[in-house]
mmCIF file of C-alpha atoms in Angstrom:
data_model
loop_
_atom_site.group_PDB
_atom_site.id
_atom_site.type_symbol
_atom_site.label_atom_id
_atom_site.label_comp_id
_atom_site.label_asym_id
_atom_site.label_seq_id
_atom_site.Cartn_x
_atom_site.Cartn_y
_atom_site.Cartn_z
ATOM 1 C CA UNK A 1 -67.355 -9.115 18.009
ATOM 2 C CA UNK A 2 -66.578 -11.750 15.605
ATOM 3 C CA UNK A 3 -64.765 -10.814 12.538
ATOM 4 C CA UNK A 4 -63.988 -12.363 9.106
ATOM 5 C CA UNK A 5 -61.408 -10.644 7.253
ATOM 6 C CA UNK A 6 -60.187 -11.028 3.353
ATOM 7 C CA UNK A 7 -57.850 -9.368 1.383
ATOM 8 C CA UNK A 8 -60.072 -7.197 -0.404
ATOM 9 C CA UNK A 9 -58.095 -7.253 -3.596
ATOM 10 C CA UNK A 10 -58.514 -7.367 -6.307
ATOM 11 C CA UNK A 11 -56.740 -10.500 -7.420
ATOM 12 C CA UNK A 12 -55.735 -10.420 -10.543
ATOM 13 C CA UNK A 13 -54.477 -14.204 -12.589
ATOM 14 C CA UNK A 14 -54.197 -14.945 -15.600
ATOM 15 C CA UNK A 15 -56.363 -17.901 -17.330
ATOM 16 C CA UNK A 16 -54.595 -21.160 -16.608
ATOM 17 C CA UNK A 17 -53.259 -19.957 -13.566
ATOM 18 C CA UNK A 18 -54.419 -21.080 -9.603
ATOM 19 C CA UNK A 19 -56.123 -18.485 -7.921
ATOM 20 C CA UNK A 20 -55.008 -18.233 -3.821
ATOM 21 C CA UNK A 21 -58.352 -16.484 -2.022
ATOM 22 C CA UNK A 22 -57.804 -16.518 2.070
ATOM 23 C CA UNK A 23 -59.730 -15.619 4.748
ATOM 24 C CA UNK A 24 -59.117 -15.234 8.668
ATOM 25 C CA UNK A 25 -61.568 -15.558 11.566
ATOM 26 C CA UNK A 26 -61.625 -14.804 15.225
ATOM 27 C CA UNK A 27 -63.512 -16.783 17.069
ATOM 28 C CA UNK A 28 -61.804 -19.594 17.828
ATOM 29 C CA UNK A 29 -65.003 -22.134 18.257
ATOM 30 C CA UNK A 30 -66.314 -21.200 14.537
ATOM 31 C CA UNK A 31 -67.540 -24.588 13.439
ATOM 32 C CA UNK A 32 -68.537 -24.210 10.021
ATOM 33 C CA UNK A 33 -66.865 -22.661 6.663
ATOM 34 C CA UNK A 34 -68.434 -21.324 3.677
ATOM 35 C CA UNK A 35 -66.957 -20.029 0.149
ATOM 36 C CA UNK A 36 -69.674 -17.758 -2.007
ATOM 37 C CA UNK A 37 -69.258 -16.461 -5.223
ATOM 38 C CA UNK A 38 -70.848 -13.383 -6.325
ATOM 39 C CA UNK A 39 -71.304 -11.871 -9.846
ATOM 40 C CA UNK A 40 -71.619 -8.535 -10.245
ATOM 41 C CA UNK A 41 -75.896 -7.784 -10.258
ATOM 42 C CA UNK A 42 -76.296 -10.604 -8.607
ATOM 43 C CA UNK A 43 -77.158 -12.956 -5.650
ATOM 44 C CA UNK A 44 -74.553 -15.297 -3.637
ATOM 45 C CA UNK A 45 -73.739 -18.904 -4.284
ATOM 46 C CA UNK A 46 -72.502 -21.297 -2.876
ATOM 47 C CA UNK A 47 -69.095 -22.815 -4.266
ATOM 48 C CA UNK A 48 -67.943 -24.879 -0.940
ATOM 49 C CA UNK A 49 -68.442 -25.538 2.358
ATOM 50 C CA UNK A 50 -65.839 -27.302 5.034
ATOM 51 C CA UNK A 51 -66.424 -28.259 8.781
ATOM 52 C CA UNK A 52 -62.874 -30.672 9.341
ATOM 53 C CA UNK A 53 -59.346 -29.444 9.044
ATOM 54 C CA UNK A 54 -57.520 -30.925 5.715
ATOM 55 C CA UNK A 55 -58.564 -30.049 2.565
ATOM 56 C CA UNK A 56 -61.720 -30.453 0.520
ATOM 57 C CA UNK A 57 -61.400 -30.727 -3.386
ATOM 58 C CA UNK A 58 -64.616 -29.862 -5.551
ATOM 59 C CA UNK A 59 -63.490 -30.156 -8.865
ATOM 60 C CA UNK A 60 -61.450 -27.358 -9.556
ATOM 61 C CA UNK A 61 -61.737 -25.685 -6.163
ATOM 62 C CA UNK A 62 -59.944 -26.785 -3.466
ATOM 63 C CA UNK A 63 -61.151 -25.540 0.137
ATOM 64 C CA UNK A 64 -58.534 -25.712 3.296
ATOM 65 C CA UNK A 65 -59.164 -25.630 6.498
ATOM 66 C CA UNK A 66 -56.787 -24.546 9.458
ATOM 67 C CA UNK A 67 -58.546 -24.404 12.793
ATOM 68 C CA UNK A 68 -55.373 -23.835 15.011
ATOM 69 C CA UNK A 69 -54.377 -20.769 12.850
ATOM 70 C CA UNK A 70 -58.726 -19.420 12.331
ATOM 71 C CA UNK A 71 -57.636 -19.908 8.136
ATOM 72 C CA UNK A 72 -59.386 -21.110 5.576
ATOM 73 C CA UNK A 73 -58.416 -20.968 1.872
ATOM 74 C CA UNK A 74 -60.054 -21.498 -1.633
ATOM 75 C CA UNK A 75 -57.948 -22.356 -4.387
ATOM 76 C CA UNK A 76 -58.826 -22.319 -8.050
ATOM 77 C CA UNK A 77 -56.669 -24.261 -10.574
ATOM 78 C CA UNK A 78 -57.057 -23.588 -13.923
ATOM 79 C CA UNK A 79 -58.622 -20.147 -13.470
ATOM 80 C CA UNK A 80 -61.224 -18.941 -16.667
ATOM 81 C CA UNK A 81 -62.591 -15.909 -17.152
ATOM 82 C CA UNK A 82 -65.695 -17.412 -15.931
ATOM 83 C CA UNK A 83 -64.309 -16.860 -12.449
ATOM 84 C CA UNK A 84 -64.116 -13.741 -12.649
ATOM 85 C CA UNK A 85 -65.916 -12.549 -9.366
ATOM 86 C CA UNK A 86 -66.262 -11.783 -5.873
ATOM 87 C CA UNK A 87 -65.743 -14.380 -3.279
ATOM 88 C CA UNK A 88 -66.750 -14.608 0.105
ATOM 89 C CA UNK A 89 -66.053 -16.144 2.785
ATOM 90 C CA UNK A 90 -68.281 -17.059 5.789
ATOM 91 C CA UNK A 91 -68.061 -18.549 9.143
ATOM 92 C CA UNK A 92 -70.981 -19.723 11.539
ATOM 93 C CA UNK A 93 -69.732 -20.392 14.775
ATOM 94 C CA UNK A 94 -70.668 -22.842 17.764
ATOM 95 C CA UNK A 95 -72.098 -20.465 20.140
ATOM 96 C CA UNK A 96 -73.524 -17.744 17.773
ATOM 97 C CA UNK A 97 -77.797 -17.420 17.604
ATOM 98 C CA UNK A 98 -78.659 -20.587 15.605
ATOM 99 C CA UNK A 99 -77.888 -20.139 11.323
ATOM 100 C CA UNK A 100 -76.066 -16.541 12.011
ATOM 101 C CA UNK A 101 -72.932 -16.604 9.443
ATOM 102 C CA UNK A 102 -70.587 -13.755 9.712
ATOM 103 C CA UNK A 103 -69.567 -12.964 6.337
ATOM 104 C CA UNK A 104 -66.240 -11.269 5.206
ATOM 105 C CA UNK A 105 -65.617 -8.151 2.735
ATOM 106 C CA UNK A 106 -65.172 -10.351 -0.352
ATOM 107 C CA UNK A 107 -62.446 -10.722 -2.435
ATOM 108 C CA UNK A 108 -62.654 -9.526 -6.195
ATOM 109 C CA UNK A 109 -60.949 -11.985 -8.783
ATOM 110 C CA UNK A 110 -60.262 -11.026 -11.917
ATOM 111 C CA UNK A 111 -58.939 -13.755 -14.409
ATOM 112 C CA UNK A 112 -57.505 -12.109 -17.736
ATOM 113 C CA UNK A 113 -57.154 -13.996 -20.976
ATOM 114 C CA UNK B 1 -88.626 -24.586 -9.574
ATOM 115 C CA UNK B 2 -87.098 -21.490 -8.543
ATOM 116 C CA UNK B 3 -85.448 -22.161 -4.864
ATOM 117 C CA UNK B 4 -85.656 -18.898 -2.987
ATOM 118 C CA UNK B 5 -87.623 -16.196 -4.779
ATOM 119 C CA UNK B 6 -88.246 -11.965 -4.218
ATOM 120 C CA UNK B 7 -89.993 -9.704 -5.466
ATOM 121 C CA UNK B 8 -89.714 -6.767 -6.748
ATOM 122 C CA UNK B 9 -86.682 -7.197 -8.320
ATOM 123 C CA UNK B 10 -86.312 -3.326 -8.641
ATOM 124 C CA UNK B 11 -87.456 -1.036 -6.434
ATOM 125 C CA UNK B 12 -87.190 2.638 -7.346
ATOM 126 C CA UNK B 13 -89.490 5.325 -4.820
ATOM 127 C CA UNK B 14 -89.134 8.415 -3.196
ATOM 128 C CA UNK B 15 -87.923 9.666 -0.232
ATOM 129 C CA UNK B 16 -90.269 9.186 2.698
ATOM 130 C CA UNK B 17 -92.843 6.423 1.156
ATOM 131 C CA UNK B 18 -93.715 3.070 3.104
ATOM 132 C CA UNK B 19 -92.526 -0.316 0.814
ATOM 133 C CA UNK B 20 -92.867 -4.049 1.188
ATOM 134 C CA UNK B 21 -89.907 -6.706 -0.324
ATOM 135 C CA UNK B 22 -91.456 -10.168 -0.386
ATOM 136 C CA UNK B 23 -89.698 -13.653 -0.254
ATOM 137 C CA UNK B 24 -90.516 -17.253 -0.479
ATOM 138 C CA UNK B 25 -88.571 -20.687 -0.373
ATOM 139 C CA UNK B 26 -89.511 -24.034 -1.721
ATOM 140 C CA UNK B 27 -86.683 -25.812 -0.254
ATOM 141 C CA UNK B 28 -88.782 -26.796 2.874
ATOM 142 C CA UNK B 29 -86.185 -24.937 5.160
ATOM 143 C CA UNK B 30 -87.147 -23.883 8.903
ATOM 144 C CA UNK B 31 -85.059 -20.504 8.729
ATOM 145 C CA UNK B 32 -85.129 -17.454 6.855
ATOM 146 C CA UNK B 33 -83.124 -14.343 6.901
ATOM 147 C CA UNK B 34 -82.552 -10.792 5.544
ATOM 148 C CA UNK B 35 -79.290 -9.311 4.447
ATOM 149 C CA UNK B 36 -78.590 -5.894 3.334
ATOM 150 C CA UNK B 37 -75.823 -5.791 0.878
ATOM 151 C CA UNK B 38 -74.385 -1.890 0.059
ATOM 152 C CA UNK B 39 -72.308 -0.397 -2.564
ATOM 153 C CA UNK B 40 -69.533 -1.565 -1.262
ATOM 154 C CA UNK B 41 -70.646 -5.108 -1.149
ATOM 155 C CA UNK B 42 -70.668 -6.049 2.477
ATOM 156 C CA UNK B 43 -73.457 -8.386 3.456
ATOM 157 C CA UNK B 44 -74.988 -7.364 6.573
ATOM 158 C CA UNK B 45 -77.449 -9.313 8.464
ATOM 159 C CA UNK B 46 -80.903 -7.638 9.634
ATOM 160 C CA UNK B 47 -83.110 -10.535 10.773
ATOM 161 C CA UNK B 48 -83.581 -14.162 10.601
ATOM 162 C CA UNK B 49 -87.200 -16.092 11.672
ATOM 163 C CA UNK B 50 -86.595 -19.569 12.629
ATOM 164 C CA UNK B 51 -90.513 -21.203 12.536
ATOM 165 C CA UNK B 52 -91.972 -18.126 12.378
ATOM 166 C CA UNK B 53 -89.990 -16.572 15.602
ATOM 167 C CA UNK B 54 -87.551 -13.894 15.262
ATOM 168 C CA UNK B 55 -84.282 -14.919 16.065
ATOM 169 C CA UNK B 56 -81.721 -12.407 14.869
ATOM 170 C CA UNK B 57 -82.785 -8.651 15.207
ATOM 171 C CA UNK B 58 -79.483 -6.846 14.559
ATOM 172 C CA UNK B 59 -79.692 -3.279 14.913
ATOM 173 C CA UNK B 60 -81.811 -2.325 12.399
ATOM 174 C CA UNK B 61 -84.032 1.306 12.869
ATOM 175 C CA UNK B 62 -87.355 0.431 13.609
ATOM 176 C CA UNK B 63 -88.542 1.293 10.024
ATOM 177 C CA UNK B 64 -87.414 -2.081 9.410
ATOM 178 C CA UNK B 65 -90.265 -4.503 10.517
ATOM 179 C CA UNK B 66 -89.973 -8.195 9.163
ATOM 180 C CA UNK B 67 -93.212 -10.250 8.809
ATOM 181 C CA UNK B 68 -92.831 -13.926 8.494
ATOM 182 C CA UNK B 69 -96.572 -15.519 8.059
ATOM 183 C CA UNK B 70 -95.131 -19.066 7.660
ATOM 184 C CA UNK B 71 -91.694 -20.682 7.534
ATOM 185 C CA UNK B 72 -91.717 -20.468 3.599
ATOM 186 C CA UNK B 73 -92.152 -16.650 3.353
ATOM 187 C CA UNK B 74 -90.677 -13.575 4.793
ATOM 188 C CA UNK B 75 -91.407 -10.398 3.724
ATOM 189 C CA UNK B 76 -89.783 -6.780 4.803
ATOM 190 C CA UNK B 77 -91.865 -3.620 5.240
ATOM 191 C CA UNK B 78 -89.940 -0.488 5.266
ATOM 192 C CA UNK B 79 -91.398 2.785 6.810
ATOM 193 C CA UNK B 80 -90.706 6.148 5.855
ATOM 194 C CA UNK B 81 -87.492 5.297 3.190
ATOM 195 C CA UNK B 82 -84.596 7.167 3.602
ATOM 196 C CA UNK B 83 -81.598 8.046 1.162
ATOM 197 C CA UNK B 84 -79.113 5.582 3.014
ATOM 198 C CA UNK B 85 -82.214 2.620 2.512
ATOM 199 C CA UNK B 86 -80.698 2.255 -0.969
ATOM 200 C CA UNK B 87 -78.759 -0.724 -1.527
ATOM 201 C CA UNK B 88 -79.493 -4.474 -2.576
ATOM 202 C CA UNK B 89 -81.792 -6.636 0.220
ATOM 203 C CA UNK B 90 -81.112 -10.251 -0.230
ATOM 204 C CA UNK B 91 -83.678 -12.715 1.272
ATOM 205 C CA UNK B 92 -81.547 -16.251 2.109
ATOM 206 C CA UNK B 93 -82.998 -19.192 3.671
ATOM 207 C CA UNK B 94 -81.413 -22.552 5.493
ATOM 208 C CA UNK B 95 -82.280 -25.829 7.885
ATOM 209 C CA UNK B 96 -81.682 -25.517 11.481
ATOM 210 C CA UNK B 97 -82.152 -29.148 11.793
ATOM 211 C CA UNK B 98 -79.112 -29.932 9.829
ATOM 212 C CA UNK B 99 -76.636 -27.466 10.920
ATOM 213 C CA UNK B 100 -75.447 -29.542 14.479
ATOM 214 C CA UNK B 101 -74.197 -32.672 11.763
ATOM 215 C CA UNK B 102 -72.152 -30.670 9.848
ATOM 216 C CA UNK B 103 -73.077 -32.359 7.009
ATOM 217 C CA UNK B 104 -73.795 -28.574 4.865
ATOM 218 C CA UNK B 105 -77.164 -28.604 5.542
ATOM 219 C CA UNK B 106 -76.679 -25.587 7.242
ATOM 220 C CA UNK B 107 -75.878 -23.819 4.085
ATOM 221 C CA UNK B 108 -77.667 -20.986 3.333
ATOM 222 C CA UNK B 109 -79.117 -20.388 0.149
ATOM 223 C CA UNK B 110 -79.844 -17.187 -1.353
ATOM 224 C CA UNK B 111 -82.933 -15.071 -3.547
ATOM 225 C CA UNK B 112 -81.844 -12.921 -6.496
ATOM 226 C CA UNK B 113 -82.155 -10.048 -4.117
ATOM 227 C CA UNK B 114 -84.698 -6.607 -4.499
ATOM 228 C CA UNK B 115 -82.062 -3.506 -5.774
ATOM 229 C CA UNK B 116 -84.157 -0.561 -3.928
ATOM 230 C CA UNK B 117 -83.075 2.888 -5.456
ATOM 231 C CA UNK B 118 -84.571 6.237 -2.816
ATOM 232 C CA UNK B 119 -84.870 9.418 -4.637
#
């Protein structure tokens, strides 16, 4: 059984502030890395994907991989109330049935003025 | 120029009653999916067509029968709704072709998602 896990929260920061989201994974061969963030009522999107170790930086998002520990992060500098929302993480692995992503619980964020 | 698209939106019906959730995508992708997303927010996966062939069939009761009549649509058909149907189905699609690279092709995008309410 592959599992994704995330604190469930919630995660509460205050605007200005950088947001820490994390996420573990057990399958060790998991190839590919997804953050998706969800506002309440409605449908995922995407916010980053990584495949290498290091870091990725998307404007204010950062995404880090760590394939010898199964981690992968998603920072948020300068956190606005705008991010206020669930994020979840997802993980498609190397052997799994072609496009199947196992998604964690989500993590709520809630960024206060 | 919507990207992945369902309808209904809302789905209220009784207890017992057959319904159909409908999705296309414009985005040319090979693969299409169906999550189930519950109150407490976990996205579950129920099926995913790849070129019209099933693919994924997680264990789903056998209410639950996808129809995918060409790689842009896939549409659910529920039998005989139950209380514990409720929750919000999300349609999603991706490319298959991409995902070896690495490249995020294999990102998968989703619909608004059908909120189905039993009575």
């Amino acid at each position: 059984q592959k599992e994704v896990e995330q604190n469930s929260g919630p995660l509460s920061v205050p605007e200005g502030a950088i947001a820490s989201l994390n996420c573990t994974y057990s399958d060790r061969v998991s190839q590919s890395f997804f953050w998706y963030r969800q506002y309440s009522g409605k449908s995922p999107e995407l916010i980053m994907s990584i495949y290498s170790n290091g870091d990725k930086e998307d404007g204010r998002f950062t995404a880090q991989l760590n394939k010898a520990s199964q981690y992968v992060s998603l920072l948020i500098r300068d956190s606005q109330p705008s991010d206020s929302a669930t994020y979840l993480c997802a993980v498609r692995s190397r052997g799994s049935t072609l496009g199947r992503l196992y998604f964690g619980r989500g993590t709520q964020l809630t960024v206060w003025p | 120029d919507t990207a992945v698209s369902q309808t209904p939106k809302y789905l209220v019906t009784q207890m017992g009653n057959d319904k159909s959730i409908k999705c296309e995508q414009n985005l040319g992708h090979d693969t299409m999916y169906w999550y189930k997303q519950d109150s407490k927010k976990f996205l579950k996966i129920m099926f995913s067509y790849n070129n019209k062939e099933l693919i994924i069939n997680e264990t789903v009761p056998n209410r639950f029968s996808p129809k995918s009549p060409d790689k842009a649509h896939l549409n659910l058909h529920i039998n005989s709704l139950e209380l514990g149907d409720s929750a919000v189905y999300f349609c999603a699609s991706s490319s298959m072709t991409g995902g070896l690279s690495g490249s995020g092709a294999d990102t998968q995008y989703f619909g608004p998602g059908t909120r189905l309410t039993v009575l």
